[in-house]
Coordinates of N, CA and C in Angstrom, one line a residue:
M1 N 20.4 17.8 9.1 CA 20.4 16.5 9.7 C 19.4 15.5 8.9
K2 N 19.7 14.3 8.4 CA 18.9 13.6 7.8 C 17.9 12.8 8.6
K3 N 16.6 12.9 8.2 CA 15.6 12.4 8.9 C 15.3 10.8 8.6
K4 N 14.5 10.3 9.5 CA 14.0 9.0 9.5 C 13.1 9.0 8.2
Q5 N 13.0 7.9 7.5 CA 12.2 8.1 6.2 C 10.9 7.0 6.2
L6 N 9.8 7.6 5.6 CA 8.6 7.0 5.5 C 8.2 6.8 4.0
F7 N 8.3 5.7 3.4 CA 8.0 5.4 2.1 C 6.5 5.0 1.9
L8 N 5.8 5.6 1.1 CA 4.5 5.6 1.0 C 4.2 4.8 -0.2
L9 N 3.5 3.7 -0.1 CA 3.1 2.7 -1.4 C 1.5 3.0 -1.7
H10 N 1.0 3.7 -2.8 CA -0.3 3.8 -3.1 C -1.2 2.8 -3.3
F11 N -2.5 3.0 -3.1 CA -3.5 2.0 -3.6 C -3.8 1.9 -5.0
A12 N -4.7 0.9 -5.4 CA -4.9 0.8 -6.8 C -5.5 2.1 -7.3
G13 N -5.0 2.6 -8.5 CA -5.5 3.9 -9.1 C -4.8 4.9 -8.5
G14 N -3.8 4.8 -7.5 CA -3.4 6.0 -6.9 C -1.9 6.5 -7.4
S15 N -1.4 7.3 -6.9 CA -0.2 8.0 -7.3 C 0.6 8.6 -6.3
I16 N 1.6 9.4 -6.5 CA 2.5 10.0 -5.5 C 1.5 11.2 -4.8
Y17 N 0.4 11.6 -5.4 CA -0.3 12.5 -4.7 C -1.4 12.1 -3.9
S18 N -1.5 10.4 -3.8 CA -2.6 9.9 -3.0 C -2.4 10.4 -1.4
F19 N -1.2 10.7 -1.0 CA -1.0 10.9 0.4 C -1.0 12.3 0.8
E20 N -1.4 13.1 -0.1 CA -1.5 14.7 0.2 C -2.1 14.8 1.7
F21 N -3.1 14.1 1.8 CA -3.9 14.2 3.3 C -2.9 14.2 4.4
L22 N -1.8 13.5 4.3 CA -1.0 13.4 5.4 C -0.1 14.6 5.6
K23 N 0.1 15.5 4.6 CA 1.1 16.5 4.8 C 0.6 17.6 5.8
S24 N -0.6 17.6 6.3 CA -1.0 18.6 7.2 C -0.7 18.0 8.6
A25 N -0.4 16.8 8.8 CA -0.1 16.3 10.1 C 1.4 16.5 10.4
Y26 N 1.6 16.9 11.7 CA 3.1 16.9 12.0 C 3.9 15.6 12.2
T27 N 4.8 15.5 11.6 CA 5.9 14.4 11.9 C 7.2 14.8 11.5
D28 N 8.1 14.0 12.3 CA 9.6 14.2 11.9 C 10.0 13.3 10.9
F29 N 9.1 12.6 10.2 CA 9.5 11.7 9.3 C 9.6 12.5 7.8
E30 N 10.7 12.0 7.0 CA 10.7 12.4 5.7 C 9.8 11.6 4.8
M31 N 8.6 12.1 4.6 CA 7.5 11.2 3.7 C 8.0 11.2 2.1
I32 N 8.1 10.0 1.7 CA 8.4 9.9 0.5 C 7.6 9.0 -0.4
P33 N 6.5 9.5 -1.1 CA 5.6 8.5 -1.9 C 6.3 8.2 -3.2
V34 N 6.1 6.9 -3.5 CA 6.6 6.4 -4.7 C 5.1 6.1 -5.5
E35 N 5.5 5.7 -6.9 CA 4.3 5.3 -7.6 C 4.7 4.5 -8.8
L36 N 3.8 3.6 -9.1 CA 4.0 2.8 -10.3 C 3.9 3.5 -11.6
P37 N 4.4 3.1 -12.6 CA 4.3 3.8 -14.0 C 2.9 3.8 -14.5
G38 N 2.6 5.0 -15.3 CA 1.5 5.1 -15.9 C 0.5 5.9 -15.3
R39 N 0.9 6.8 -14.1 CA 0.1 7.9 -13.4 C 1.0 8.9 -12.9
G40 N 0.4 9.9 -12.4 CA 1.2 11.0 -11.8 C 2.2 11.4 -12.7
K41 N 3.5 11.5 -12.0 CA 4.7 12.0 -12.7 C 5.2 10.9 -13.8
R42 N 4.7 9.9 -13.7 CA 5.2 8.9 -14.6 C 4.2 8.4 -15.7
I43 N 3.1 9.3 -15.9 CA 2.1 9.2 -16.9 C 2.4 8.6 -18.1
K44 N 3.5 9.1 -18.7 CA 3.8 8.6 -20.0 C 4.5 7.1 -20.2
E45 N 4.6 6.6 -19.0 CA 5.4 5.3 -18.9 C 4.3 4.1 -19.0
K46 N 4.6 3.0 -19.6 CA 3.8 1.9 -19.7 C 3.2 1.3 -18.4
L47 N 1.9 1.1 -18.2 CA 1.3 0.4 -17.0 C 1.9 -0.9 -16.8
L48 N 2.1 -1.3 -15.6 CA 2.4 -2.7 -15.3 C 1.2 -3.5 -14.8
T49 N 1.3 -4.9 -15.4 CA 0.2 -5.8 -14.8 C 0.8 -6.9 -13.9
S50 N 2.1 -7.1 -14.0 CA 2.9 -8.2 -13.3 C 3.2 -7.7 -11.9
Y51 N 2.9 -8.5 -10.9 CA 3.3 -8.3 -9.5 C 4.8 -8.2 -9.3
K52 N 5.4 -9.1 -9.9 CA 6.9 -9.2 -9.9 C 7.6 -8.0 -10.4
E53 N 7.1 -7.4 -11.6 CA 7.8 -6.2 -12.1 C 7.5 -5.0 -11.2
A54 N 6.2 -5.1 -10.6 CA 5.7 -4.0 -9.8 C 6.7 -3.8 -8.5
I55 N 7.0 -4.9 -7.9 CA 7.8 -4.9 -6.6 C 9.2 -4.4 -7.0
Q56 N 9.6 -5.0 -8.1 CA 11.0 -4.6 -8.6 C 11.1 -3.1 -8.8
D57 N 10.2 -2.6 -9.3 CA 10.0 -1.1 -9.7 C 10.1 -0.3 -8.5
I58 N 9.2 -0.7 -7.5 CA 9.2 0.1 -6.2 C 10.7 -0.1 -5.3
F59 N 11.0 -1.4 -5.4 CA 12.3 -1.6 -4.7 C 13.5 -0.6 -5.3
S60 N 13.4 -0.5 -6.6 CA 14.4 0.4 -7.2 C 14.2 1.9 -6.8
Q61 N 13.1 2.2 -6.8 CA 12.8 3.5 -6.3 C 13.2 4.0 -4.8
I62 N 12.9 2.9 -4.2 CA 13.2 3.1 -2.6 C 14.8 3.0 -2.3
T63 N 15.5 2.1 -3.0 CA 16.8 2.1 -2.7 C 17.7 3.1 -3.2
A64 N 16.9 3.8 -4.3 CA 17.7 4.9 -4.7 C 17.6 6.2 -3.8
Q65 N 16.7 6.0 -2.9 CA 16.4 7.4 -2.1 C 16.8 7.1 -0.6
L66 N 17.3 5.8 -0.2 CA 17.7 5.6 1.2 C 18.8 6.6 1.6
N67 N 18.6 7.1 2.8 CA 19.6 8.1 3.3 C 20.6 7.5 4.3
G68 N 20.4 6.2 4.7 CA 21.3 5.6 5.7 C 20.7 5.7 7.0
N69 N 19.5 6.3 7.2 CA 18.7 6.3 8.5 C 17.6 5.3 8.5
P70 N 17.2 4.8 9.6 CA 16.0 3.7 9.6 C 14.9 4.3 8.8
F71 N 14.1 3.3 8.3 CA 12.9 3.6 7.4 C 11.8 2.9 7.6
I72 N 10.7 3.1 7.3 CA 9.3 2.3 7.3 C 8.8 2.3 6.0
I73 N 8.3 1.1 5.6 CA 7.5 1.0 4.5 C 6.0 0.8 4.6
Y74 N 5.3 1.9 4.2 CA 3.8 1.8 4.5 C 2.9 1.7 3.3
G75 N 2.1 0.8 3.0 CA 1.2 0.7 2.0 C -0.2 0.5 2.3
H76 N -1.2 1.1 1.5 CA -2.5 0.8 1.8 C -3.1 -0.1 0.5
S77 N -3.8 -0.9 0.9 CA -4.6 -1.7 -0.2 C -3.6 -2.5 -1.0
L78 N -3.7 -2.0 -2.3 CA -2.6 -2.6 -3.3 C -1.3 -2.5 -2.6
G79 N -0.9 -1.3 -2.1 CA 0.4 -0.9 -1.5 C 0.8 -1.9 -0.3
S80 N -0.2 -2.5 0.3 CA 0.0 -3.4 1.3 C 0.6 -4.7 0.7
S81 N 0.0 -5.1 -0.4 CA 0.3 -6.4 -1.0 C 1.8 -6.2 -1.6
L82 N 1.9 -5.0 -2.3 CA 3.2 -4.7 -2.7 C 4.3 -4.4 -1.7
G83 N 3.9 -4.0 -0.5 CA 4.8 -3.8 0.5 C 5.5 -5.1 1.0
L84 N 4.7 -6.2 1.0 CA 5.3 -7.4 1.6 C 6.5 -7.7 0.7
G85 N 6.1 -7.8 -0.6 CA 7.2 -8.4 -1.5 C 8.3 -7.4 -1.3
V86 N 8.0 -6.2 -1.5 CA 9.3 -5.1 -1.4 C 10.0 -5.3 -0.3
T87 N 9.4 -5.5 0.9 CA 10.2 -5.8 2.0 C 11.2 -7.0 2.1
D88 N 10.6 -8.1 1.5 CA 11.4 -9.1 1.2 C 12.5 -8.9 0.3
L89 N 12.4 -8.2 -0.8 CA 13.5 -7.7 -1.5 C 14.6 -7.0 -0.8
L90 N 14.1 -5.8 0.1 CA 14.9 -5.1 0.7 C 15.8 -5.9 1.7
E91 N 15.0 -7.0 2.4 CA 15.7 -7.7 3.3 C 16.8 -8.6 2.6
K92 N 16.6 -9.1 1.4 CA 17.6 -9.9 0.5 C 18.7 -8.9 0.1
N93 N 18.5 -7.6 0.2 CA 19.4 -6.6 -0.2 C 20.4 -6.1 0.9
N94 N 19.9 -6.6 2.1 CA 20.5 -6.2 3.3 C 20.3 -4.6 3.7
T95 N 19.1 -4.3 3.1 CA 18.7 -2.9 3.6 C 17.1 -3.0 3.9
P96 N 17.0 -3.7 5.2 CA 15.6 -3.9 5.6 C 15.0 -2.6 6.3
P97 N 13.7 -2.6 6.3 CA 12.9 -1.6 7.0 C 12.9 -1.7 8.4
Q98 N 12.6 -0.7 9.1 CA 12.5 -0.9 10.5 C 11.2 -1.7 10.9
C99 N 10.3 -1.5 10.0 CA 9.0 -2.4 10.0 C 8.2 -2.0 8.8
L100 N 7.2 -3.0 8.4 CA 6.3 -2.8 7.5 C 4.9 -2.5 7.9
I101 N 4.3 -1.5 7.7 CA 2.9 -1.0 8.0 C 2.0 -1.3 6.8
V102 N 0.9 -2.0 6.9 CA 0.0 -2.2 6.0 C -1.5 -1.9 6.3
S103 N -2.2 -1.4 5.4 CA -3.6 -1.0 5.9 C -4.5 -1.3 4.6
G104 N -5.9 -1.5 5.1 CA -6.8 -1.5 4.1 C -6.8 -2.9 3.4
N105 N -6.1 -4.0 3.9 CA -5.7 -5.2 3.2 C -5.6 -6.2 4.5
A106 N -6.4 -7.5 4.4 CA -6.2 -8.5 5.4 C -5.0 -9.4 4.9
G107 N -4.3 -9.1 4.0 CA -3.2 -10.0 3.5 C -3.3 -10.9 2.5
P108 N -2.4 -11.5 1.8 CA -2.6 -12.5 0.9 C -3.3 -13.7 1.3
G109 N -4.0 -14.3 0.3 CA -4.8 -15.5 0.7 C -6.2 -15.3 1.1
I110 N -6.6 -14.1 1.6 CA -8.0 -13.9 2.0 C -9.0 -13.7 1.0
T111 N -8.9 -12.9 0.2 CA -9.9 -12.6 -0.7 C -10.0 -13.6 -2.0
S112 N -11.1 -14.1 -2.3 CA -11.4 -15.0 -3.6 C -11.6 -14.2 -4.7
D113 N -11.7 -12.9 -4.6 CA -12.1 -12.1 -5.7 C -10.8 -11.8 -6.8
N114 N -10.6 -13.0 -7.4 CA -9.3 -12.9 -8.3 C -9.6 -12.6 -9.7
D115 N -10.8 -12.3 -10.2 CA -11.1 -11.8 -11.6 C -11.7 -10.4 -11.6
R116 N -11.4 -9.6 -10.7 CA -12.1 -8.3 -10.6 C -11.6 -7.4 -11.9
S117 N -10.3 -7.6 -12.2 CA -9.7 -6.7 -13.2 C -10.6 -7.0 -14.7
D118 N -11.1 -8.1 -14.7 CA -11.6 -8.6 -16.0 C -13.2 -8.4 -16.0
L119 N -13.8 -7.7 -15.0 CA -15.1 -7.3 -15.0 C -15.4 -6.4 -16.2
D120 N -16.8 -6.5 -16.8 CA -17.2 -5.6 -17.6 C -17.2 -4.2 -17.1
R121 N -17.3 -3.1 -17.9 CA -17.1 -1.8 -17.5 C -18.0 -1.3 -16.1
D122 N -19.4 -1.7 -16.4 CA -20.4 -1.3 -15.6 C -20.1 -2.2 -14.0
D123 N -19.8 -3.4 -14.3 CA -19.6 -4.2 -12.8 C -18.3 -3.7 -12.3
F124 N -17.3 -3.3 -13.1 CA -16.0 -3.0 -12.5 C -16.3 -1.5 -11.7
V125 N -17.1 -0.7 -12.4 CA -17.3 0.6 -11.8 C -18.1 0.4 -10.5
N126 N -19.0 -0.5 -10.6 CA -19.9 -0.9 -9.3 C -19.1 -1.3 -8.3
M127 N -18.2 -2.2 -8.5 CA -17.4 -2.8 -7.5 C -16.4 -1.7 -6.9
L128 N -15.9 -0.9 -7.7 CA -15.1 0.4 -7.2 C -15.9 1.3 -6.5
T129 N -17.1 1.7 -6.7 CA -17.9 2.5 -6.2 C -18.4 1.9 -4.8
E130 N -18.6 0.5 -4.5 CA -18.8 -0.1 -3.2 C -17.5 0.0 -2.3
L131 N -16.4 0.0 -2.8 CA -15.2 0.1 -2.1 C -15.1 1.6 -1.6
G132 N -15.7 2.4 -2.2 CA -15.5 4.0 -1.9 C -14.3 4.6 -2.6
G133 N -14.0 4.0 -3.7 CA -12.8 4.6 -4.3 C -12.9 5.5 -5.5
L134 N -14.2 5.9 -5.9 CA -14.4 6.7 -7.0 C -15.4 7.9 -6.4
S135 N -14.9 9.1 -6.6 CA -15.6 10.3 -6.3 C -16.7 10.7 -7.2
D136 N -17.5 11.5 -6.6 CA -18.8 11.8 -7.7 C -18.3 12.4 -8.8
E137 N -17.2 13.3 -8.8 CA -16.7 13.9 -9.9 C -16.3 12.9 -11.1
L138 N -15.5 11.7 -10.6 CA -15.1 10.8 -11.5 C -16.6 10.1 -12.1
L139 N -17.5 9.7 -11.3 CA -18.7 9.0 -11.7 C -19.4 9.7 -12.8
Q140 N -19.4 11.0 -12.6 CA -20.2 11.9 -13.4 C -19.6 12.2 -14.8
S141 N -18.4 11.8 -14.8 CA -17.6 12.3 -16.2 C -17.0 11.0 -16.8
K142 N -17.6 10.8 -17.9 CA -17.1 9.6 -18.9 C -15.6 9.8 -19.2
E143 N -15.2 11.1 -19.5 CA -13.8 11.3 -20.0 C -12.8 11.0 -18.8
L144 N -13.3 11.3 -17.6 CA -12.3 11.0 -16.5 C -12.1 9.6 -16.3
L145 N -13.5 8.9 -16.2 CA -13.4 7.4 -16.1 C -12.7 6.7 -17.2
D146 N -12.8 7.2 -18.4 CA -12.1 6.6 -19.4 C -10.5 6.6 -19.2
F147 N -10.1 7.6 -18.6 CA -8.7 8.0 -18.3 C -8.2 7.0 -17.1
V148 N -9.1 6.8 -16.2 CA -8.8 6.2 -14.8 C -8.9 4.7 -14.9
L149 N -9.9 4.2 -15.6 CA -10.3 2.9 -15.5 C -9.2 1.9 -16.0
P150 N -8.4 2.2 -17.1 CA -7.3 1.3 -17.5 C -6.2 1.3 -16.2
I151 N -5.9 2.3 -15.8 CA -5.1 2.3 -14.6 C -5.5 1.5 -13.3
L152 N -6.7 1.6 -13.1 CA -7.2 0.7 -11.9 C -7.3 -0.8 -12.6
R153 N -7.7 -1.1 -13.6 CA -7.6 -2.5 -14.2 C -6.2 -3.2 -14.0
A154 N -5.2 -2.2 -14.5 CA -3.8 -2.7 -14.3 C -3.4 -3.1 -12.9
D155 N -3.9 -2.0 -12.1 CA -3.4 -2.4 -10.7 C -4.2 -3.5 -10.0
F156 N -5.3 -3.8 -10.5 CA -6.1 -5.0 -9.9 C -5.5 -6.1 -10.4
K157 N -5.0 -6.1 -11.7 CA -4.5 -7.4 -12.1 C -3.1 -7.7 -11.4
I158 N -2.3 -6.6 -11.1 CA -1.3 -6.8 -10.2 C -1.6 -7.5 -8.7
V159 N -2.6 -6.9 -8.2 CA -2.9 -7.3 -6.9 C -3.4 -8.7 -6.9
E160 N -4.0 -9.3 -8.0 CA -4.6 -10.6 -8.2 C -3.5 -11.6 -8.4
Q161 N -2.3 -11.2 -8.5 CA -1.2 -12.1 -8.4 C -0.3 -12.0 -7.1
D162 N -1.0 -11.7 -6.2 CA -0.2 -11.6 -4.7 C -0.2 -12.9 -4.3
F163 N -0.7 -14.1 -4.9 CA -0.2 -15.4 -4.6 C 1.2 -15.6 -4.6
F164 N 2.2 -14.7 -5.3 CA 3.5 -14.9 -5.3 C 4.0 -14.9 -3.8
I165 N 3.2 -14.2 -3.0 CA 3.7 -13.9 -1.7 C 2.8 -14.5 -0.6
E166 N 2.0 -15.6 -0.9 CA 1.2 -16.1 0.1 C 2.1 -16.9 1.1
N167 N 3.4 -17.4 0.6 CA 4.2 -18.1 1.7 C 5.4 -17.4 2.1
T168 N 5.3 -15.9 1.8 CA 6.4 -15.2 2.1 C 6.3 -14.6 3.5
V169 N 7.4 -14.8 4.3 CA 7.6 -14.5 5.7 C 8.9 -13.6 5.9
V170 N 8.7 -12.3 6.3 CA 9.8 -11.3 6.3 C 10.3 -11.4 7.8
K171 N 11.4 -10.9 8.0 CA 12.0 -10.8 9.4 C 11.6 -9.3 10.1
S172 N 11.1 -8.5 9.2 CA 10.7 -7.1 9.7 C 9.3 -7.3 10.5
P173 N 9.1 -6.6 11.5 CA 7.9 -6.6 12.2 C 6.8 -6.0 11.2
I174 N 5.5 -6.4 11.4 CA 4.5 -6.1 10.7 C 3.4 -5.3 11.4
V175 N 3.0 -4.2 11.1 CA 1.8 -3.6 11.9 C 0.7 -3.4 10.8
A176 N -0.4 -3.9 11.2 CA -1.6 -3.9 10.1 C -2.8 -3.1 10.8
I177 N -3.5 -2.2 9.9 CA -4.4 -1.2 10.2 C -5.6 -1.5 9.3
M178 N -6.9 -1.6 9.7 CA -7.9 -1.7 8.9 C -9.1 -0.7 9.4
G179 N -10.1 -0.6 8.5 CA -11.2 0.1 9.1 C -12.3 -0.8 9.7
N180 N -12.9 -0.4 10.5 CA -14.2 -1.3 11.2 C -15.1 -1.5 10.3
S181 N -15.4 -1.0 9.0 CA -16.4 -1.4 8.3 C -16.1 -2.1 7.1
E182 N -14.8 -2.5 7.0 CA -14.1 -3.4 5.9 C -14.5 -4.6 5.9
K183 N -14.5 -5.5 4.8 CA -15.2 -6.6 4.6 C -14.4 -7.7 5.3
Y184 N -13.1 -7.7 5.4 CA -12.2 -8.7 6.1 C -11.5 -8.3 7.3
V185 N -11.9 -7.2 7.9 CA -11.4 -6.7 9.1 C -11.3 -7.7 10.2
D186 N -12.1 -8.8 10.3 CA -12.0 -10.0 11.2 C -10.9 -10.7 10.9
R187 N -10.2 -10.5 9.8 CA -9.1 -11.5 9.4 C -7.6 -10.8 9.6
I188 N -7.8 -9.6 10.2 CA -6.4 -8.7 10.1 C -5.3 -9.5 10.7
N189 N -5.4 -10.4 11.5 CA -4.2 -11.0 12.2 C -3.9 -12.1 11.2
N190 N -4.3 -12.2 10.0 CA -3.7 -13.1 8.9 C -2.3 -12.5 8.6
W191 N -2.0 -11.2 8.7 CA -0.6 -10.6 8.4 C 0.2 -11.2 9.5
K192 N -0.1 -11.7 10.7 CA 1.0 -12.2 11.7 C 1.7 -13.4 11.1
K193 N 1.2 -14.2 10.3 CA 1.8 -15.3 9.7 C 2.9 -14.9 8.7
H194 N 2.9 -13.5 8.3 CA 3.7 -13.2 7.4 C 5.1 -12.6 7.7
T195 N 5.4 -12.6 9.2 CA 6.5 -12.1 10.0 C 7.0 -12.9 10.9
A196 N 8.4 -13.0 10.9 CA 9.1 -13.7 11.9 C 9.4 -13.0 13.1
S197 N 8.9 -11.8 13.2 CA 9.3 -10.8 14.3 C 7.9 -10.4 14.9
G198 N 7.8 -9.2 15.4 CA 6.7 -8.6 16.0 C 5.6 -8.3 15.1
F199 N 4.4 -8.3 15.9 CA 3.1 -8.0 15.0 C 2.2 -7.2 16.0
N200 N 1.6 -6.2 15.3 CA 0.6 -5.4 16.0 C -0.5 -5.0 15.3
S201 N -1.7 -4.8 15.6 CA -2.9 -4.2 14.7 C -3.6 -3.2 15.4
Y202 N -4.2 -2.4 14.6 CA -5.2 -1.5 15.0 C -6.4 -1.4 14.1
V203 N -7.6 -1.3 14.6 CA -8.7 -1.0 13.8 C -9.3 0.3 14.1
L204 N -9.3 1.0 13.1 CA -10.0 2.4 13.0 C -11.3 2.7 12.5
K205 N -12.0 3.9 12.7 CA -13.4 3.9 12.2 C -13.2 4.2 10.6
G206 N -14.2 3.5 9.9 CA -14.3 3.8 8.6 C -14.4 2.6 7.7
N207 N -14.4 2.8 6.5 CA -14.6 1.8 5.3 C -13.3 1.7 4.6
H208 N -13.1 1.1 3.7 CA -11.8 0.8 2.9 C -10.9 2.0 2.7
F209 N -11.6 3.2 2.6 CA -10.6 4.5 2.6 C -10.7 5.3 3.9
F210 N -10.8 4.5 5.0 CA -10.9 5.1 6.5 C -9.5 6.0 6.5
I211 N -8.5 5.9 5.8 CA -7.2 6.4 5.9 C -7.3 8.0 5.6
L212 N -8.3 8.4 4.8 CA -8.5 9.7 4.4 C -9.0 10.6 5.5
N213 N -9.6 10.0 6.6 CA -10.2 10.6 7.7 C -9.4 10.3 8.9
N214 N -8.3 9.8 8.8 CA -7.4 9.4 10.0 C -5.9 9.7 9.9
G215 N -5.8 11.0 9.2 CA -4.3 11.1 8.9 C -3.6 11.4 10.2
D216 N -4.1 11.9 11.3 CA -3.4 12.1 12.6 C -3.1 10.9 13.3
N217 N -4.2 10.1 13.2 CA -4.1 8.7 13.7 C -3.0 8.0 13.3
L218 N -3.1 7.9 11.8 CA -1.9 7.2 11.1 C -0.6 7.6 11.5
I219 N -0.4 8.8 11.7 CA 1.0 9.4 12.0 C 1.4 8.8 13.3
K220 N 0.5 9.0 14.3 CA 0.7 8.4 15.5 C 1.0 6.9 15.6
I221 N 0.5 6.0 14.8 CA 0.8 4.8 14.6 C 2.1 4.6 14.0
F222 N 2.4 5.4 12.9 CA 3.8 5.3 12.5 C 4.9 5.6 13.5
E223 N 4.7 6.7 14.3 CA 5.6 7.1 15.2 C 5.8 6.0 16.3
T224 N 4.6 5.6 16.9 CA 4.7 4.5 17.8 C 5.4 3.2 17.4
S225 N 5.0 2.8 16.1 CA 5.5 1.5 15.6 C 6.9 1.8 15.2
F226 N 7.5 3.0 14.8 CA 8.7 3.0 14.7 C 9.7 2.9 15.8
D227 N 9.0 3.4 17.0 CA 9.9 3.4 18.3 C 9.8 2.0 18.7
E228 N 8.6 1.2 18.7 CA 8.4 -0.2 19.2 C 9.4 -1.2 18.4
C229 N 9.3 -1.1 17.1 CA 10.2 -1.9 16.2 C 11.7 -1.8 16.5
A230 N 12.1 -0.6 16.6 CA 13.4 -0.3 17.0 C 14.1 -1.2 18.1
S231 N 13.3 -1.8 19.0 CA 13.7 -2.7 20.2 C 13.7 -4.1 19.7
L232 N 13.2 -4.4 18.5 CA 13.1 -5.8 18.0 C 14.2 -6.2 17.3
N233 N 14.8 -7.4 17.5 CA 16.0 -7.9 16.8 C 15.3 -8.8 15.7
Y234 N 15.3 -8.3 14.4 CA 14.8 -8.9 13.3 C 15.8 -9.2 12.0
Q235 N 16.9 -8.6 12.2 CA 17.8 -8.7 11.0 C 18.6 -10.0 11.1

C-alpha cells in the first residue's frame, strides 16, 4: 500500500542526509528528502545561486516521485523559503500539497540581512557559528570548511532572493514552527499572510537548529497538521 508522503527540504548547507535524525521517530509517512545540486548524492553537479532555478529543481524532483496519495512539503530555514515557491509551482501544476510546513524561518520580507553571502570568510564563519550551524569538527578543520563554505555561500545567495515570493499567497494551509530562542520568533505569524487557507504555528524549545532535538515533536506536528489540513478546502 502506498503511503502518504512527506517531502523534506534542507537548510542552507544541508543535503538529503540532513534529516537522518527523523528516522528514529515512528511515522506512517514515506519520508523523501530532496536536495539541491552540489552536495550529497549530487556533489558533482554545479551549485545553484538562483532562487527561481532552485525551486524549479526541487519541483521537478517532487513531481517525479509523487505516488498519487496526499503529501506534505516541509522545509527548514532555506527549505522554508524554497517551500513556499515550490508549493506555488505545485498548485499551478494541479498537484498541490495537503499543506506546507515551515520551520526556522519567519517568512519572506522579515530579515534585512541580504548581503550575508558576500561576507568575508571570518565574518561569514562567525555568522554561521552564531546560528549554530557549524559543528566543532567543522570549525577545527580548514579542509572541511573549505569544502562546505562554497555550498553555504551559494545557498545564502538563493535565500537572499526570496523577494521573489514576498507577495506569493498559496491556497495550501501553512503551519509554521520556530525555536523560542530564534531572532525573529515573535514574527512567526508573518507566514499567515502567505496562505489563503488555514494557518497554525508552534514554538518549540531551542535555537535555530531546534529541530535536531525535537524529532518526535516534529513528527507529531506533521501528523496533526496532515489530519487538520485534510478538512480544509484549499484547492
